[in-house]
Coordinates of C-alpha atoms and ligand atoms in Angstrom, one line a residue:
M1 CA 9.7 3.6 -27.4
E2 CA 9.7 0.0 -26.1
R3 CA 7.7 -0.9 -29.2
I4 CA 10.6 0.0 -31.5
G5 CA 12.1 -3.4 -32.3
S6 CA 15.5 -4.7 -31.2
L7 CA 17.8 -3.0 -33.8
E8 CA 15.5 -0.4 -35.3
R9 CA 16.2 1.8 -32.3
Y10 CA 19.8 2.2 -33.6
A11 CA 18.5 3.2 -37.1
T12 CA 18.6 7.0 -36.5
F13 CA 22.2 6.7 -35.3
A14 CA 23.3 4.4 -38.1
G15 CA 21.4 6.5 -40.6
S16 CA 23.1 9.7 -39.5
A17 CA 26.5 8.0 -39.7
V18 CA 25.9 6.8 -43.2
L19 CA 24.6 10.2 -44.3
T20 CA 27.7 11.8 -42.8
V21 CA 30.0 9.6 -44.9
L22 CA 27.8 10.2 -47.9
C23 CA 27.8 14.0 -47.6
F24 CA 31.5 13.9 -47.0
A25 CA 32.0 12.0 -50.2
L26 CA 29.7 14.4 -52.0
L27 CA 31.7 17.4 -50.8
M28 CA 34.0 16.9 -53.7
F29 CA 31.1 17.7 -56.0
S30 CA 29.7 20.8 -54.2
A31 CA 30.5 22.9 -51.1
W32 CA 26.7 22.9 -50.5
F33 CA 27.2 19.6 -48.9
W34 CA 29.0 21.2 -46.0
L35 CA 25.7 22.0 -44.3
P36 CA 24.2 18.5 -44.3
F37 CA 27.7 17.1 -43.6
L38 CA 28.1 19.2 -40.5
F39 CA 24.5 18.5 -39.4
F40 CA 24.8 14.7 -39.8
A41 CA 28.3 14.6 -38.3
A42 CA 27.0 16.5 -35.2
L43 CA 24.1 14.0 -35.0
T44 CA 26.5 11.1 -35.2
L45 CA 28.7 12.5 -32.5
V46 CA 25.6 12.8 -30.3
G47 CA 24.7 9.2 -31.0
L48 CA 28.3 8.1 -30.2
Y49 CA 28.1 9.9 -26.9
D50 CA 24.7 8.3 -26.2
V51 CA 25.8 4.7 -26.6
T52 CA 29.0 5.3 -24.6
Q53 CA 27.8 7.3 -21.6
T54 CA 26.6 5.4 -18.5
R55 CA 24.1 7.7 -16.8
H56 CA 21.1 7.4 -19.0
A57 CA 20.1 3.9 -20.0
I58 CA 17.4 5.3 -22.3
L59 CA 20.0 7.0 -24.5
R60 CA 22.2 3.9 -24.5
N61 CA 19.3 1.9 -25.9
Y62 CA 17.9 4.7 -28.1
P63 CA 20.8 6.8 -29.2
I64 CA 19.7 10.3 -30.6
L65 CA 16.0 9.2 -30.4
G66 CA 16.1 9.0 -26.6
H67 CA 16.6 12.8 -26.4
M68 CA 13.0 13.2 -27.6
R69 CA 11.9 11.9 -24.2
F70 CA 13.9 14.4 -22.3
I71 CA 12.7 17.2 -24.5
F72 CA 9.1 16.2 -23.8
E73 CA 9.8 15.8 -20.1
G74 CA 11.4 19.3 -20.2
I75 CA 8.4 21.0 -21.8
R76 CA 5.8 18.8 -19.9
P77 CA 4.9 21.3 -17.1
E78 CA 3.8 23.8 -19.8
I79 CA 1.6 21.2 -21.5
R80 CA 0.7 19.6 -18.1
Q81 CA -2.8 21.0 -17.9
Y82 CA -3.5 19.5 -21.3
L83 CA -1.9 16.1 -20.4
I84 CA -3.1 15.8 -16.9
E85 CA -6.6 14.4 -17.8
S86 CA -5.2 12.1 -20.4
D87 CA -2.6 9.9 -18.8
Q88 CA -2.2 10.6 -15.1
D89 CA -4.8 7.9 -14.1
E90 CA -3.1 5.2 -16.2
E91 CA 0.1 5.1 -14.2
P92 CA 0.6 2.9 -11.2
F93 CA 2.9 5.5 -9.7
S94 CA 2.3 9.2 -10.2
R95 CA 5.0 11.4 -11.7
D96 CA 5.5 13.0 -8.3
E97 CA 6.2 9.7 -6.7
R98 CA 8.6 8.7 -9.4
S99 CA 10.5 12.0 -9.5
L100 CA 10.9 11.8 -5.7
V101 CA 12.7 8.4 -6.1
Y102 CA 14.8 9.7 -9.1
Q103 CA 15.9 12.7 -7.1
R104 CA 16.8 10.7 -4.0
A105 CA 18.6 8.1 -6.2
K106 CA 20.6 10.8 -7.9
G107 CA 21.3 12.4 -4.5
V108 CA 20.0 15.8 -5.8
E109 CA 17.8 18.3 -3.9
D110 CA 14.4 16.6 -3.2
K111 CA 12.6 19.6 -1.8
R112 CA 9.4 21.0 -3.3
P113 CA 8.8 24.7 -4.0
F114 CA 5.5 26.5 -3.7
G115 CA 3.7 23.9 -1.5
T116 CA 1.8 20.7 -1.8
R117 CA 0.0 19.3 -4.9
E118 CA -2.0 16.9 -2.8
R119 CA -5.8 17.5 -2.7
V120 CA -6.0 17.9 1.0
Y121 CA -9.8 18.0 1.1
D122 CA -10.3 14.8 -0.9
A123 CA -11.4 11.6 0.9
G124 CA -8.5 9.4 1.7
Y125 CA -6.0 12.3 2.1
A126 CA -3.8 11.4 5.1
W127 CA -1.4 13.4 7.2
L128 CA 1.0 13.0 10.1
T129 CA 0.4 15.1 13.2
H130 CA 3.6 16.9 14.2
S131 CA 4.7 18.1 17.6
V132 CA 5.3 21.6 18.9
A133 CA 8.4 20.0 20.5
P134 CA 10.0 18.4 17.5
K135 CA 13.3 16.5 17.9
H136 CA 16.3 16.3 15.7
L137 CA 17.1 12.6 15.0
E138 CA 20.7 12.0 14.1
M139 CA 20.7 9.9 10.9
K140 CA 21.4 6.6 12.7
D141 CA 21.1 3.2 11.1
L142 CA 17.4 2.5 11.4
R143 CA 17.1 -1.3 12.0
V144 CA 14.9 -4.0 13.5
T145 CA 16.0 -7.4 14.8
I146 CA 14.2 -10.3 13.2
G147 CA 14.3 -13.7 14.9
G148 CA 11.9 -15.2 17.5
P149 CA 12.6 -17.5 20.4
N150 CA 13.4 -20.5 18.2
C151 CA 15.7 -18.6 15.9
A152 CA 19.4 -19.4 16.2
Q153 CA 20.7 -16.6 13.9
P154 CA 18.6 -13.5 14.3
Y155 CA 19.1 -10.8 11.6
S156 CA 19.4 -7.1 12.1
A157 CA 17.5 -5.8 9.2
S158 CA 17.2 -2.2 7.8
L159 CA 13.7 -0.7 8.1
Y160 CA 13.6 -0.5 4.3
N161 CA 14.7 -3.4 2.0
I162 CA 14.4 -4.5 -1.6
S163 CA 11.3 -6.6 -2.1
A164 CA 11.2 -9.9 -4.0
M165 CA 11.9 -9.6 -7.8
S166 CA 13.3 -12.7 -9.4
F167 CA 16.3 -13.0 -11.7
G168 CA 14.4 -13.7 -14.9
S169 CA 11.8 -11.0 -14.3
L170 CA 14.7 -8.7 -14.0
S171 CA 17.9 -8.6 -16.0
A172 CA 21.3 -9.7 -14.7
N173 CA 22.6 -6.1 -14.6
A174 CA 19.5 -5.1 -12.6
I175 CA 20.0 -7.8 -10.1
L176 CA 23.7 -6.9 -9.8
A177 CA 23.0 -3.2 -9.4
L178 CA 20.3 -3.9 -6.7
N179 CA 22.5 -6.3 -4.8
K180 CA 25.6 -4.1 -4.9
G181 CA 23.5 -1.2 -3.8
A182 CA 22.2 -3.2 -0.9
K183 CA 25.8 -4.1 0.0
M184 CA 26.8 -0.4 0.0
G185 CA 23.8 0.6 2.0
G186 CA 23.8 -2.3 4.5
F187 CA 20.2 -3.5 3.7
A188 CA 18.7 -6.7 2.3
H189 CA 17.7 -7.8 -1.1
D190 CA 15.0 -10.4 -1.6
T191 CA 15.8 -12.9 -4.4
G192 CA 12.2 -13.4 -5.5
E193 CA 11.2 -16.9 -6.4
G194 CA 13.8 -17.4 -9.1
G195 CA 16.6 -18.7 -6.8
V196 CA 20.0 -17.3 -5.9
S197 CA 21.8 -16.4 -9.1
R198 CA 25.5 -15.8 -9.7
Y199 CA 24.7 -12.1 -9.9
H200 CA 23.3 -12.1 -6.4
K201 CA 26.5 -13.8 -5.3
E202 CA 28.7 -11.4 -7.2
G203 CA 27.0 -8.4 -5.5
G204 CA 27.8 -9.7 -2.0
G205 CA 24.7 -7.9 -0.5
D206 CA 22.5 -9.5 2.2
L207 CA 19.9 -11.9 0.8
I208 CA 16.5 -13.0 1.7
Y209 CA 16.1 -16.3 -0.1
E210 CA 12.5 -16.7 -1.3
V211 CA 11.1 -20.2 -1.7
G212 CA 8.1 -20.2 -4.0
S213 CA 5.9 -23.0 -5.3
G214 CA 8.5 -23.7 -8.0
Y215 CA 11.2 -24.4 -5.3
F216 CA 13.8 -22.9 -7.6
G217 CA 17.3 -23.6 -6.5
A218 CA 15.9 -26.2 -4.0
R219 CA 14.1 -28.7 -6.2
T220 CA 14.2 -32.2 -7.6
P221 CA 14.2 -32.7 -11.4
D222 CA 10.4 -33.2 -11.3
G223 CA 9.9 -29.9 -9.4
A224 CA 9.3 -31.1 -5.9
F225 CA 11.0 -29.6 -2.8
D226 CA 14.6 -30.9 -2.2
P227 CA 15.6 -30.3 1.4
D228 CA 19.3 -31.1 0.7
R229 CA 19.6 -28.6 -2.2
F230 CA 17.7 -26.1 -0.1
A231 CA 20.2 -26.5 2.8
E232 CA 23.1 -25.9 0.4
T233 CA 21.6 -22.6 -0.8
A234 CA 20.4 -21.6 2.7
A235 CA 23.9 -22.2 4.1
L236 CA 25.3 -19.4 2.0
E237 CA 26.7 -16.7 4.3
Q238 CA 25.0 -14.0 2.2
V239 CA 21.6 -15.6 2.9
K240 CA 20.2 -13.9 6.1
M241 CA 16.6 -15.0 6.0
I242 CA 14.3 -17.5 4.3
E243 CA 10.9 -16.4 3.0
L244 CA 8.3 -18.9 2.0
K245 CA 6.1 -17.3 -0.7
L246 CA 2.4 -18.1 -0.5
S247 CA 1.3 -15.2 -2.7
Q248 CA 2.1 -11.7 -4.0
G249 CA -0.5 -8.9 -4.2
A250 CA -0.5 -8.4 -7.9
K251 CA -1.5 -12.0 -8.7
P252 CA -2.5 -13.9 -5.6
G253 CA -3.5 -17.5 -6.1
H254 CA -2.1 -17.3 -9.6
G255 CA 1.2 -19.0 -10.5
G256 CA 3.7 -17.7 -12.9
V257 CA 5.4 -18.8 -16.1
L258 CA 8.8 -17.7 -17.4
P259 CA 8.5 -18.5 -21.1
A260 CA 11.2 -20.9 -22.6
S261 CA 12.4 -18.0 -24.9
K262 CA 13.4 -16.0 -21.8
I263 CA 15.3 -18.8 -20.1
T264 CA 19.0 -18.2 -20.4
P265 CA 21.8 -20.6 -19.2
E266 CA 22.2 -18.4 -16.1
I267 CA 18.5 -18.5 -15.3
A268 CA 18.4 -22.3 -15.8
E269 CA 21.4 -22.6 -13.5
A270 CA 19.9 -20.4 -10.7
R271 CA 16.6 -22.2 -10.8
G272 CA 17.8 -25.7 -11.4
V273 CA 15.5 -26.1 -14.4
P274 CA 16.2 -27.3 -18.0
M275 CA 16.7 -25.0 -21.0
G276 CA 14.0 -24.8 -23.8
V277 CA 11.0 -25.6 -21.5
D278 CA 8.6 -23.1 -20.0
C279 CA 9.4 -22.6 -16.4
I280 CA 6.3 -22.9 -14.3
S281 CA 5.6 -21.6 -10.8
P282 CA 2.4 -23.6 -9.8
A283 CA -0.4 -21.6 -8.1
A284 CA -0.1 -23.8 -5.0
H285 CA 2.7 -25.5 -3.1
S286 CA 3.2 -29.3 -3.3
A287 CA 5.3 -29.5 -0.1
F288 CA 2.3 -28.9 2.2
S289 CA -1.5 -28.6 1.8
T290 CA -2.8 -28.1 5.3
P291 CA -2.1 -25.4 8.0
L292 CA -0.3 -27.9 10.2
E293 CA 1.8 -29.2 7.3
M294 CA 2.7 -25.7 6.4
M295 CA 4.0 -25.1 10.0
E296 CA 5.9 -28.4 9.8
F297 CA 7.4 -27.1 6.6
I298 CA 8.4 -23.8 8.2
G299 CA 10.0 -25.9 11.0
L300 CA 12.0 -27.9 8.3
L301 CA 13.2 -24.8 6.6
R302 CA 14.4 -23.4 10.0
E303 CA 16.2 -26.6 10.8
R304 CA 17.8 -27.0 7.4
S305 CA 18.9 -23.4 7.3
G306 CA 20.8 -23.7 10.6
G307 CA 18.3 -21.7 12.5
K308 CA 18.1 -18.6 10.3
P309 CA 15.0 -16.5 10.5
V310 CA 12.2 -18.1 8.5
G311 CA 8.9 -16.5 7.6
F312 CA 6.3 -16.3 4.8
K313 CA 4.9 -13.7 2.4
L314 CA 1.3 -13.4 1.5
C315 CA -1.4 -11.1 0.3
I316 CA -4.5 -11.6 2.4
G317 CA -7.3 -13.5 0.7
H318 CA -9.8 -15.5 2.8
R319 CA -9.2 -14.0 6.3
R320 CA -10.3 -17.3 7.9
E321 CA -7.4 -19.1 6.1
F322 CA -4.8 -16.8 7.7
M323 CA -6.4 -17.6 11.1
C324 CA -6.1 -21.3 10.2
I325 CA -2.3 -20.7 9.9
V326 CA -2.1 -18.8 13.2
K327 CA -4.1 -21.6 15.0
A328 CA -1.6 -24.1 13.5
M329 CA 1.3 -22.0 15.0
L330 CA -0.3 -22.3 18.4
E331 CA -1.0 -26.0 18.0
T332 CA 2.5 -26.9 16.7
G333 CA 4.4 -24.4 18.7
I334 CA 6.2 -23.6 15.5
V335 CA 6.0 -19.8 15.1
P336 CA 7.6 -18.1 12.1
D337 CA 10.0 -15.3 12.8
F338 CA 8.3 -12.9 10.3
I339 CA 5.4 -12.4 8.0
V340 CA 5.5 -10.1 5.0
V341 CA 2.2 -8.7 4.0
D342 CA 1.9 -7.7 0.3
G343 CA -0.9 -5.4 -0.8
K344 CA -3.1 -5.9 -3.7
E345 CA -1.6 -2.7 -5.1
G346 CA 1.8 -4.5 -5.4
G347 CA 3.6 -5.0 -8.7
T348 CA 4.6 -7.9 -10.9
G349 CA 6.4 -8.7 -14.1
A350 CA 3.2 -9.9 -15.6
A351 CA -0.4 -10.8 -14.4
P352 CA -3.8 -11.2 -15.9
L353 CA -5.8 -8.0 -15.6
E354 CA -8.5 -9.4 -13.4
F355 CA -5.9 -10.5 -10.9
A356 CA -3.9 -7.3 -11.2
N357 CA -7.0 -5.2 -10.5
H358 CA -9.4 -7.2 -8.4
V359 CA -7.9 -10.2 -6.5
G360 CA -6.4 -9.8 -3.0
M361 CA -6.6 -7.3 -0.1
P362 CA -5.0 -3.8 -0.2
L363 CA -2.0 -3.4 2.1
I364 CA -3.5 -1.2 4.8
E365 CA -6.4 -3.6 5.5
G366 CA -4.2 -6.7 5.1
L367 CA -1.6 -5.4 7.5
T368 CA -4.1 -4.3 10.1
F369 CA -5.7 -7.8 10.0
V370 CA -2.4 -9.7 10.3
H371 CA -1.2 -7.4 13.1
N372 CA -4.4 -7.7 15.1
T373 CA -4.8 -11.5 14.5
L374 CA -1.3 -12.1 15.9
R375 CA -2.1 -9.8 18.9
G376 CA -5.4 -11.7 19.4
A377 CA -3.4 -15.0 19.4
G378 CA -0.9 -13.6 21.9
I379 CA 2.1 -14.1 19.6
R380 CA 2.6 -10.7 18.1
D381 CA 5.8 -10.1 20.1
Q382 CA 7.4 -13.3 18.6
V383 CA 6.7 -12.4 14.9
R384 CA 8.0 -9.4 13.0
I385 CA 5.8 -8.0 10.2
G386 CA 7.1 -6.6 6.9
A387 CA 4.9 -4.6 4.6
A388 CA 5.1 -4.1 0.8
G389 CA 2.8 -2.3 -1.7
K390 CA 3.7 1.1 -3.2
L391 CA 5.9 2.2 -0.3
V392 CA 8.3 4.7 -2.0
S393 CA 8.2 7.8 0.3
A394 CA 9.1 8.2 3.9
F395 CA 5.4 9.0 4.6
D396 CA 4.3 5.7 3.1
I397 CA 6.9 3.9 5.4
A398 CA 6.0 5.9 8.5
R399 CA 2.3 5.1 8.0
V400 CA 2.7 1.3 7.7
L401 CA 5.1 1.4 10.8
A402 CA 2.3 3.1 12.7
I403 CA -0.4 0.7 11.6
G404 CA 1.5 -2.4 12.6
A405 CA 4.5 -3.1 10.4
D406 CA 8.1 -3.5 11.8
W407 CA 9.8 -2.7 8.4
A408 CA 8.9 -1.9 4.8
N409 CA 9.9 -3.4 1.5
S410 CA 9.8 -1.9 -1.9
A411 CA 10.1 -3.5 -5.4
R412 CA 9.2 -0.9 -7.9
G413 CA 10.7 1.9 -5.8
F414 CA 14.1 0.3 -6.2
M415 CA 13.3 -0.4 -9.9
F416 CA 12.9 3.4 -10.4
S417 CA 16.2 3.9 -8.6
I418 CA 18.0 1.8 -11.3
G419 CA 16.3 3.7 -14.1
C420 CA 12.9 2.1 -14.6
I421 CA 10.7 4.7 -16.4
Q422 CA 7.4 2.8 -15.9
A423 CA 7.2 1.9 -19.5
Q424 CA 5.1 -1.1 -18.4
A425 CA 6.8 -3.3 -20.9
C426 CA 8.2 -5.8 -18.3
H427 CA 6.3 -8.7 -20.0
T428 CA 7.6 -8.0 -23.5
N429 CA 11.3 -8.4 -23.0
H430 CA 11.6 -5.0 -24.6
C431 CA 12.3 -3.0 -21.5
P432 CA 13.7 0.4 -22.8
V433 CA 16.1 0.8 -20.0
G434 CA 17.5 -2.7 -19.5
V435 CA 15.8 -3.4 -16.2
A436 CA 13.2 -6.1 -17.0
T437 CA 14.6 -7.9 -20.0
Q438 CA 16.8 -10.9 -20.9
D439 CA 17.9 -9.2 -24.1
P440 CA 21.7 -8.7 -23.6
L441 CA 21.8 -5.6 -25.9
R442 CA 19.0 -3.9 -24.0
M443 CA 20.4 -5.0 -20.6
R444 CA 23.8 -3.4 -21.6
A445 CA 22.2 0.0 -21.2
L446 CA 22.0 -0.4 -17.5
D447 CA 25.4 0.6 -16.1
V448 CA 25.8 -1.4 -12.9
G449 CA 28.3 0.9 -11.2
D450 CA 26.3 4.0 -11.7
K451 CA 23.0 2.4 -10.7
A452 CA 24.3 0.6 -7.6
Q453 CA 25.2 3.9 -6.2
R454 CA 21.7 5.2 -7.0
V455 CA 20.1 2.2 -5.1
A456 CA 22.2 3.1 -2.0
N457 CA 21.4 6.8 -2.3
F458 CA 17.7 6.2 -2.7
H459 CA 17.7 4.0 0.4
G460 CA 19.8 6.3 2.5
N461 CA 17.9 9.5 1.5
T462 CA 14.5 7.8 2.1
L463 CA 15.5 6.7 5.6
K464 CA 16.9 10.2 6.3
A465 CA 13.5 11.7 5.4
L466 CA 11.9 9.0 7.7
A467 CA 14.1 10.1 10.6
E468 CA 13.1 13.7 10.0
M469 CA 9.4 12.8 10.0
A470 CA 9.8 11.0 13.3
G471 CA 11.6 13.9 14.8
A472 CA 8.9 16.3 13.6
A473 CA 6.3 14.2 15.4
G474 CA 8.4 14.5 18.6
L475 CA 9.6 10.8 18.4
D476 CA 13.0 9.4 19.1
D477 CA 12.6 6.5 16.6
P478 CA 10.3 5.9 13.6
C479 CA 9.5 2.5 15.2
N480 CA 7.5 4.5 17.8
F481 CA 4.9 5.7 15.2
L482 CA 1.4 4.7 16.3
P483 CA -1.9 5.0 14.6
Y484 CA -2.9 8.1 16.5
H485 CA 0.0 10.0 14.9
F486 CA -1.9 9.9 11.6
M487 CA -5.1 11.5 10.5
Q488 CA -7.1 10.9 7.4
R489 CA -10.1 12.4 5.6
E490 CA -13.2 10.1 5.4
T491 CA -15.6 10.0 2.5
S492 CA -17.9 12.1 4.6
G493 CA -15.3 14.8 4.5
E494 CA -14.8 14.4 8.2
M495 CA -11.3 13.9 9.5
A496 CA -10.6 10.8 11.6
E497 CA -7.6 9.5 13.6
A498 CA -6.1 6.4 12.0
S499 CA -6.5 4.7 15.5
E500 CA -10.3 4.9 15.0
V501 CA -10.0 3.0 11.7
F502 CA -6.8 0.9 12.1
G503 CA -6.6 0.7 16.0
Y504 CA -4.7 -2.0 17.8
L505 CA -7.0 -4.7 19.2
P506 CA -6.3 -6.1 22.8
E507 CA -3.6 -8.7 23.3
G508 CA -5.0 -12.2 23.6
F509 CA -8.6 -11.3 22.7
L510 CA -9.0 -14.4 20.4
L511 CA -7.6 -16.7 23.1
R512 CA -10.2 -15.3 25.5
G513 CA -13.0 -15.6 23.0
E514 CA -13.6 -11.9 23.3
E515 CA -15.9 -10.3 20.7
V516 CA -14.3 -7.1 19.3
G517 CA -16.3 -6.8 16.1
G518 CA -14.9 -6.8 12.6
G519 CA -15.7 -10.5 12.2
Y520 CA -12.5 -11.6 14.0
L521 CA -14.0 -14.0 16.6
E522 CA -16.5 -15.5 14.2
R523 CA -13.8 -16.4 11.7
W524 CA -11.4 -17.6 14.4
N525 CA -14.1 -20.0 15.6
R526 CA -14.4 -21.4 12.0
A527 CA -10.7 -21.7 11.5
S528 CA -9.2 -25.2 11.4
T529 CA -5.7 -26.4 11.6
V530 CA -6.2 -29.6 9.6
S531 CA -7.6 -28.0 6.5
F532 CA -7.8 -24.7 4.6
D533 CA -11.2 -25.7 3.4
P534 CA -14.1 -24.0 5.3
V535 CA -15.5 -26.2 8.1
A536 CA -19.0 -27.4 7.1
Ligands
FMN601 C1 9.1 -7.1 -11.7 C2 8.6 -7.7 -10.4 C3 8.9 -9.0 -10.1 C4 8.4 -9.5 -8.9 N1 8.7 -10.8 -8.5 C5 8.3 -11.3 -7.3 C6 8.7 -12.6 -6.9 O1 9.4 -13.3 -7.5 N2 8.2 -13.0 -5.7 C7 7.4 -12.3 -4.9 O2 7.0 -12.7 -3.8 N3 7.0 -11.0 -5.3 C8 7.4 -10.5 -6.4 N4 7.0 -9.3 -6.8 C9 6.2 -8.5 -5.9 C10 7.1 -7.5 -5.1 O3 8.1 -8.2 -4.3 C11 6.3 -6.7 -4.1 O4 5.8 -7.5 -3.1 C12 5.2 -5.9 -4.8 O5 5.6 -5.4 -6.0 C13 4.9 -4.6 -3.9 O6 5.9 -3.8 -3.8 P1 6.0 -2.4 -4.7 O7 4.7 -1.7 -4.7 O8 7.1 -1.7 -4.0 O9 6.4 -2.9 -6.1 C14 7.5 -8.7 -8.0 C15 7.3 -7.4 -8.4 C16 7.8 -6.9 -9.6 C17 7.4 -5.5 -9.9

């Protein structure tokens, strides 16, 4: 559908309207024209309803035509066997995962009849161990406090928040719906590297202000970091935390470009960039180039934001480099308040295939490594860890909480909640549901009021399911999940406790120079604070 050009998608509607008038005119020649007249008139009324209703963005963008999608979806189970081999593998998120989000967003029954579709004897299948003495957890506000000893304004964050997606990669209506939904549900919305836009401000929801290598909203005319402009943005009451972006899982080590054609006056305003010129996010930061300088920069962001929680987001690449950063924390005494680990399986508006498929560490391994390195350095209690990478169900969240995260973020989960149908056209500006486009006509299809409610519903219903899972395991709080609560099937077919694979390493083992395997100590000894380059 997204390949149908900008106005052609209205052709069926316009055509039926013209034919209605024509048939009406021809009625004076023959009563036979009643049949086609009634047919086209009915079609035109359907089209009129489609462009005016607010619940289905696909119908607002593809009046009449859009119904084909629902018809196919409706008969899909019948032709499922035939389709399953053809397209299931091509989708980043399975239909099961997406329909769970859609149901929770709509607030409709999200139960499954007839039992699981999971292949429980396949390698990689994972499950939670429940208790014979389950507990009933009242649906309380599941939160974690972020802010270490040097933080003047700690933030009480929800266990589930909207991950970074910039205004520019997403439409104004998408940003507004996400932010209003965050406001309704009392959770946070990460701005992404495109700065704080008027739509973030209009929504009023809590913000995590992301500072990427483009320093959007905090830059000098030539693109360098501008501490005064940063302080202005960081001082906004809505801004609760500052996130320095080192990399994202879908394209680590690769910058980004927002083509000049996609830059609107509002995007230029939010980013502090000129119109008519490609907007570049360089692959590397210019404000620092060594681990020590990076810590100094974190210290500067904390000072100029009035002591709000400051942290950084990365996808693990060279593990030694992360250890360089941790060593610099110990040497400078500047310890970030949080670290967000993004998995290789994460999403993006656009990335080269090689990067999307084969650069960066998957979430589970990256998270375990970060968690254990901070434990090894004796500073895990000062730093909260966020995790992102295909976390759309309560099981996904529970598992990362067990392995070492303190909260979870989702980007595409919340995109689904505002109507994304995974058309994978984010890079074409032809998003069929008005989520990832700067085309005002396509964006109009996304009804902010309706979608903001769905964002809040999805969040609330997902956390409700998380509380139920914790109760089933006999826990009082999902934050008490530990690796031994999870089992998984190994390639050998054997089952293993997650603690055997993703166990917690002893506190301070790196400081004591204790060998625990996994290459931790060897890399630690090669890590330097003065350079990211390998020590000769
Ligand atoms: C459309 C889109 C835009 C994104 N933009 C950013 C960004 O500006 N900054 C960033 O750190 N990550 C960005 N990401 C990555 C997400 O924040 C997130 O870390 C990743 O997609 C994993 O989460 P998910 O699997 O729930 O999508 C973007 C992802 C998507 C899908």
